CSV table of C-alpha atoms and ligand atoms in Angstrom, one decimal:
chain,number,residue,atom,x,y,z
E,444,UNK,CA,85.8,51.2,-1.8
E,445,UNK,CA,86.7,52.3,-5.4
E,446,UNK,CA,87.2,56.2,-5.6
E,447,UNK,CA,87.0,57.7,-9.4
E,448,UNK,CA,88.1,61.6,-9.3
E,449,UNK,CA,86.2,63.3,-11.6
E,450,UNK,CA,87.1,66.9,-13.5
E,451,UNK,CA,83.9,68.9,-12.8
E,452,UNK,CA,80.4,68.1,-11.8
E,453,UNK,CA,79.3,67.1,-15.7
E,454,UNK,CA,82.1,64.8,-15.9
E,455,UNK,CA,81.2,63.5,-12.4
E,456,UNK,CA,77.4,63.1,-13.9
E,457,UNK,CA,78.6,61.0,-16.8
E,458,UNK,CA,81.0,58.6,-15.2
E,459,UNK,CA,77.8,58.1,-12.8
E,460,UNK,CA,75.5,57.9,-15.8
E,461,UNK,CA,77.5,55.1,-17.5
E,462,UNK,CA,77.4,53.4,-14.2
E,463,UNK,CA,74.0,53.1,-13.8
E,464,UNK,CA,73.7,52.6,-17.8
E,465,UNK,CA,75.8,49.8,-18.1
E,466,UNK,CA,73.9,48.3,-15.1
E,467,UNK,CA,70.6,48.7,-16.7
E,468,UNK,CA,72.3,47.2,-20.1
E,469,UNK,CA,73.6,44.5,-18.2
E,470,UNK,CA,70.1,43.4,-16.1
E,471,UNK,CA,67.5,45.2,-18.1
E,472,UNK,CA,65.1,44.6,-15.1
E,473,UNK,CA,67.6,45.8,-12.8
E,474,UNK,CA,66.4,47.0,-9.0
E,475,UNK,CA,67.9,50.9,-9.0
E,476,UNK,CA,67.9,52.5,-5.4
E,477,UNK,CA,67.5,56.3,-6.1
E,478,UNK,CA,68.4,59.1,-4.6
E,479,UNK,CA,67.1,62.9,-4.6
E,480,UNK,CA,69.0,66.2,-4.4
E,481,UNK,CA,71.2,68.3,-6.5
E,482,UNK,CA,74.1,66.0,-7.1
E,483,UNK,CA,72.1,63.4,-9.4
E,484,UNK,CA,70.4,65.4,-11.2
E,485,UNK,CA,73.0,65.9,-14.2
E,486,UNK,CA,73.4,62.2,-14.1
E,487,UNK,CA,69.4,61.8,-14.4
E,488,UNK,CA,69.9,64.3,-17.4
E,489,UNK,CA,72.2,62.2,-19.6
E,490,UNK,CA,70.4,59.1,-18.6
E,491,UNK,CA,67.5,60.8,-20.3
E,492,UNK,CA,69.6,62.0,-23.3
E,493,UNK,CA,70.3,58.2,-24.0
E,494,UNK,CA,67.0,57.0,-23.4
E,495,UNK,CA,66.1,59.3,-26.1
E,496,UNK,CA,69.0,58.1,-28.7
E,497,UNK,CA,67.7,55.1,-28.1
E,498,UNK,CA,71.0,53.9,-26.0
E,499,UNK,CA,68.9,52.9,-22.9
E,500,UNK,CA,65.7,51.3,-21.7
E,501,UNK,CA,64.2,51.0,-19.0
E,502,UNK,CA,60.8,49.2,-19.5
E,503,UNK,CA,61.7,46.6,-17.3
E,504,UNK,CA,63.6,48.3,-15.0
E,505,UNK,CA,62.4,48.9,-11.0
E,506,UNK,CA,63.3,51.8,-8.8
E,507,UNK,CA,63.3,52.4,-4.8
E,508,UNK,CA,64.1,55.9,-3.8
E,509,UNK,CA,65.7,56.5,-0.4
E,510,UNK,CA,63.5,59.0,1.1
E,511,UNK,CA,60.3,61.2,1.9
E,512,UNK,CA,59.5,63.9,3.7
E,513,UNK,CA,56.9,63.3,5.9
E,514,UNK,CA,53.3,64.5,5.4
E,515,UNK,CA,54.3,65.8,1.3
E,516,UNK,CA,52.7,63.7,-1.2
E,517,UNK,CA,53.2,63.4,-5.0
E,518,UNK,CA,51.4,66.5,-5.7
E,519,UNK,CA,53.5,68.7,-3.8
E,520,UNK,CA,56.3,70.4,-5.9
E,521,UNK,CA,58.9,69.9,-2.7
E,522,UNK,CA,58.0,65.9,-2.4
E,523,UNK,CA,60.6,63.4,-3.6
E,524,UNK,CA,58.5,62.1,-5.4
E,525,UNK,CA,57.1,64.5,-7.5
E,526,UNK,CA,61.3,65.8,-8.0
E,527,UNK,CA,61.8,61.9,-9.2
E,528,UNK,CA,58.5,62.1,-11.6
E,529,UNK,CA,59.4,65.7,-13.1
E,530,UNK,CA,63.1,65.1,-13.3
E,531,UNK,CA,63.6,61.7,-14.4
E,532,UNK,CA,60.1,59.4,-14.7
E,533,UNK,CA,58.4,61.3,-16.7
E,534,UNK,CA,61.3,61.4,-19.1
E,535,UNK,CA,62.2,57.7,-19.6
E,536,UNK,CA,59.7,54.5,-20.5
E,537,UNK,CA,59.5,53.3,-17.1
E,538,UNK,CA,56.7,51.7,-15.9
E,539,UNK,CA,55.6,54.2,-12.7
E,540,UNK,CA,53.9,51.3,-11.3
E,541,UNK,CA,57.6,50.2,-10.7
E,542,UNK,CA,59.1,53.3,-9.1
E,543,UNK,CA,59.0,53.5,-5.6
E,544,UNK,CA,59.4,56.4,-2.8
E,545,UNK,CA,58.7,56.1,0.6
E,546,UNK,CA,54.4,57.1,1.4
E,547,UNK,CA,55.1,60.3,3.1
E,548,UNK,CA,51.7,61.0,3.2
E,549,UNK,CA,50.7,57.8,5.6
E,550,UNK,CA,50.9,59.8,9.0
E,551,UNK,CA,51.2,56.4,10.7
E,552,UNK,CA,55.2,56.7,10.6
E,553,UNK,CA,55.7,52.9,11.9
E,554,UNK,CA,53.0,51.5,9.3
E,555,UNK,CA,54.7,53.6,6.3
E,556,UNK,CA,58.2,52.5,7.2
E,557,UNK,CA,57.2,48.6,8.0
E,558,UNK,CA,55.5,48.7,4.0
E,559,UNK,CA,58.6,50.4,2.4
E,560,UNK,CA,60.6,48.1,4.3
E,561,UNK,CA,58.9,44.7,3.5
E,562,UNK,CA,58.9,46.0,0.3
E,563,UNK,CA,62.6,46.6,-0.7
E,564,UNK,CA,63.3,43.7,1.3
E,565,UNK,CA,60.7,41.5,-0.9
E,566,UNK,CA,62.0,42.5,-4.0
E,567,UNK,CA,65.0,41.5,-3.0
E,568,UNK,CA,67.0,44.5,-2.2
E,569,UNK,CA,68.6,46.8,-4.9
E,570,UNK,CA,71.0,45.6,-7.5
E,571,UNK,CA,73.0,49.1,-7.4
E,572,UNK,CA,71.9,52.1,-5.1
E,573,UNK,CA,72.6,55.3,-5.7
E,574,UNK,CA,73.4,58.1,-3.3
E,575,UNK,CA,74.4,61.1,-2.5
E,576,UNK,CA,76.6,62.5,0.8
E,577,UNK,CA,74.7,65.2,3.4
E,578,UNK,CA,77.5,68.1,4.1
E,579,UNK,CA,77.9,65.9,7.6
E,580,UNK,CA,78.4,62.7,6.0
E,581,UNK,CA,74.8,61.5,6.0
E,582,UNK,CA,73.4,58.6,3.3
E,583,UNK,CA,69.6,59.0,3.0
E,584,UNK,CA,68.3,60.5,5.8
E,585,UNK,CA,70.2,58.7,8.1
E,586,UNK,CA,72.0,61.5,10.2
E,587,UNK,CA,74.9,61.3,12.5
E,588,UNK,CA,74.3,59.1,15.3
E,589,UNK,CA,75.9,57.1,18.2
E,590,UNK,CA,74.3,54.0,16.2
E,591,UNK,CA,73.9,53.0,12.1
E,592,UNK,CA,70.4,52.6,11.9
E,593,UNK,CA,68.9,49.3,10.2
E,594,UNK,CA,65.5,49.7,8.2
E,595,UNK,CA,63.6,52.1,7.0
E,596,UNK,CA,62.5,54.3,9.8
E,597,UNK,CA,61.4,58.3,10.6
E,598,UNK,CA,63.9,60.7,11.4
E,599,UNK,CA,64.4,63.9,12.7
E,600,UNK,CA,66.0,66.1,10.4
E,601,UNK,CA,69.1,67.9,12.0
E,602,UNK,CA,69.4,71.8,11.9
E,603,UNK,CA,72.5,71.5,9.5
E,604,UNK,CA,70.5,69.2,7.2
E,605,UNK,CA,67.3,72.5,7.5
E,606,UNK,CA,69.2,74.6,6.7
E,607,UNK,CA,70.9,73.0,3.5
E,608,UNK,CA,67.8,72.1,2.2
E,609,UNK,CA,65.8,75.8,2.8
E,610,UNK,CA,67.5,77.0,-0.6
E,611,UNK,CA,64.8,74.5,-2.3
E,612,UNK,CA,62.3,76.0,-0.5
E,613,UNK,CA,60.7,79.7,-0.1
E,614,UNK,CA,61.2,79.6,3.9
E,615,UNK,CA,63.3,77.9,6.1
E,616,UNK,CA,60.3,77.3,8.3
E,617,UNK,CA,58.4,75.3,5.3
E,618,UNK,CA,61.0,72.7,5.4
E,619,UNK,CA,59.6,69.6,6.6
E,620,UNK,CA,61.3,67.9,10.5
E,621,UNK,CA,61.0,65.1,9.5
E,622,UNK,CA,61.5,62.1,6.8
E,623,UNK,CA,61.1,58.5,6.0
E,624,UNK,CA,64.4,56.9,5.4
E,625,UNK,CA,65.8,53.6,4.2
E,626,UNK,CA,67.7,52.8,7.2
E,627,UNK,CA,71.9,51.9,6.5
E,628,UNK,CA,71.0,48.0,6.8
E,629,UNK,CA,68.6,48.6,4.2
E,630,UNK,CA,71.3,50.5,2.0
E,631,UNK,CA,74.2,48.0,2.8
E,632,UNK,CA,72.1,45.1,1.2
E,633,UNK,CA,72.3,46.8,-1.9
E,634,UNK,CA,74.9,44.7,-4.5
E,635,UNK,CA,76.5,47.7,-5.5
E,636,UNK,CA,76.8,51.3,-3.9
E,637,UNK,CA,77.5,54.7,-6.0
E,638,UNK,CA,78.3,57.6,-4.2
E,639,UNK,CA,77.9,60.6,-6.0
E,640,UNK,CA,80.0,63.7,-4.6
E,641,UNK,CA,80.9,67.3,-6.2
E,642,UNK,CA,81.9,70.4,-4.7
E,643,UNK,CA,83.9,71.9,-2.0
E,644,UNK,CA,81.4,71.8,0.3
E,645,UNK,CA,81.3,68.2,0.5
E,646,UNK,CA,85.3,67.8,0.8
E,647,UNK,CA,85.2,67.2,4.7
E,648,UNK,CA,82.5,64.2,4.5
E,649,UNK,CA,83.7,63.1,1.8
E,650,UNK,CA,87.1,62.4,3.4
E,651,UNK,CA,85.3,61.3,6.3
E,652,UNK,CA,83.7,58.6,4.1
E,653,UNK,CA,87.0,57.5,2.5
E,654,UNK,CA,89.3,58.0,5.2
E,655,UNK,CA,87.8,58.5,8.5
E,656,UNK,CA,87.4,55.9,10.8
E,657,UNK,CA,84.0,53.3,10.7
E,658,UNK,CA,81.1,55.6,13.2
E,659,UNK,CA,77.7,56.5,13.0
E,660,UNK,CA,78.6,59.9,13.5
E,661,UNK,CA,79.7,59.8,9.3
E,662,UNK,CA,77.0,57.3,8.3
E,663,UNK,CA,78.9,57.5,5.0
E,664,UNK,CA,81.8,55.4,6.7
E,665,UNK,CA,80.4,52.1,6.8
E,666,UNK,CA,80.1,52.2,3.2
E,667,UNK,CA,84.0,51.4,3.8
E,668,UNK,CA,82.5,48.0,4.7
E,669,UNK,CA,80.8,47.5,1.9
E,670,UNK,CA,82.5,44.9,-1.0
E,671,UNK,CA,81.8,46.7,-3.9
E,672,UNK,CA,81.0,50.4,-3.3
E,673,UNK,CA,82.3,53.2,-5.9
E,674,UNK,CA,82.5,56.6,-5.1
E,675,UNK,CA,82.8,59.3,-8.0
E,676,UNK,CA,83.4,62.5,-6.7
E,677,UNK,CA,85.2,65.6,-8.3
E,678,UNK,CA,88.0,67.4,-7.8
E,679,UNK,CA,86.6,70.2,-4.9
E,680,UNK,CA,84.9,67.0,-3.5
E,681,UNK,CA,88.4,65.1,-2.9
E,682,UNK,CA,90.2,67.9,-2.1
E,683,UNK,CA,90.4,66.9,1.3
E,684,UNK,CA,91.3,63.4,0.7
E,685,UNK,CA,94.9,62.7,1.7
E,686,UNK,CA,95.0,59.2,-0.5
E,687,UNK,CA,93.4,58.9,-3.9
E,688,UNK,CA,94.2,54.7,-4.1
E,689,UNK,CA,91.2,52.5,-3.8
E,690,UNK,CA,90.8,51.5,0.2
L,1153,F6R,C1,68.4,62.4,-1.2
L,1153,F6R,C2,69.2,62.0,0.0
L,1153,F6R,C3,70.3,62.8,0.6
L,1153,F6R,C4,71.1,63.6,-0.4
L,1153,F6R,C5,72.1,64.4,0.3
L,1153,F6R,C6,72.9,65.3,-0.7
L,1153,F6R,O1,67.5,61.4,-1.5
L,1153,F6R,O2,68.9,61.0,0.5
L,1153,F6R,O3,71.1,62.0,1.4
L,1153,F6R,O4,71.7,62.7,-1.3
L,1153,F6R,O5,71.5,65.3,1.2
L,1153,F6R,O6,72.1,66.2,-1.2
L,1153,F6R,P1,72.5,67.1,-2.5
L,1153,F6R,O7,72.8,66.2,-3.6
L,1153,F6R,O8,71.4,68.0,-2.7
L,1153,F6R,O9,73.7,67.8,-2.0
């Protein structure tokens, strides 16, 4: 695991950007697994900003995104997808036959999983996934557990993981239970990981990520296992961290 301390959230966003661009440069039809939330968004907004200087393209590129609430479609403002669309898709020359999210709408949980599944899997898994870190260390929507789950799969959404995503909606009670998640098999076959992290509230997984032991109760951990996983994270992010060398 390769940890790159970051100043502030922007500079976080552009050492993630450059990442993911030089990836994209590298393998213009390059497999990106996505991620929602907060934390990428910045990093979305400069990849934009290059597409648009002409820096980037990503005709050729294809995207998986980790998760879905289940029962939101594409038309509902608090879907992942329709985040993905409005704050990246729409923005860059990607083929939208080529970006993929999890069918939340499919109420046959088993069925929806099983496609997504078979599909990463078909493609050939990701070349570099993106993701973000839940406040108690979870990757996707794979919460703490006494196990790491394998494929993609519907979970229960845990109170702590409610309650930090009410702010994006009006009501707590409107957030959805549950989700559709690439399981952490799915995630661990990805060539490279980067783990975006910024602020303080994020300090304590984040240390458990770097420096906790290996347990499904910090799904982050096993990404300790992985051979070539990068973390960027800023400085209220590692301020927990008692080592900054790689591990
Ligand atoms: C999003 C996802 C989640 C988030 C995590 C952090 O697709 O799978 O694991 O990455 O909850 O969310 P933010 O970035 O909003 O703090």
């Amino acid at each position: 695991m390769k940890v790159l301390k970051a100043s502030n959230y922007d500079d976080m966003s552009r050492k993630v950007a450059n990442i993911i661009s030089a990836q994209v440069i590298l393998k213009p039809d390059a497999r990106l697994g996505l991620a929602t939330g907060t934390t990428p968004i910045g990093a979305y907004k400069q990849l934009i900003n290059w597409y648009e200087k002409g820096d980037i393209d990503f005709s050729e590129v294809s995207t998986y995104n980790l998760d879905e609430y289940r029962g939101l479609g594409k038309d509902d403002p608090q879907s992942y997808r329709y985040f993905m669309d409005h704050t990246f898709f729409d923005h860059i020359n990607i083929d939208k036959a080529r970006t993929h999210v999890p069918d939340g709408t499919n109420p046959d949980a088993a069925a929806a999983c099983a496609a997504y599944d078979k599909l990463v899997k078909s493609a050939g898994y990701t070349d570099l996934q993106l993701l973000g870190i839940g406040r108690n260390g979870h990757i996707g929507f794979n919460e703490p557990s006494d196990v790491f789950s394998k494929g993609t799969h519907c979970v229960d959404l845990t109170p702590s993981t409610i309650e930090a995503n009410a702010r994006l909606f009006d009501k707590a009670e409107d957030v959805p239970r549950q989700a559709y998640t690439m399981g952490v098999q799915t995630i661990m076959h990805a060539e490279m990981i980067l783990v975006a992290a910024s602020g303080a509230d994020k300090a304590e997984a984040v240390r458990n990520m770097i420096e906790g032991p290996v347990t499904p109760e910090c799904p982050a951990s096993i990404l300790q296992l992985h051979t070539n996983c990068v973390v960027v994270a800023d400085d209220k992010a590692l301020s927990q961290c008692t080592s900054m060398a790689s591990v």
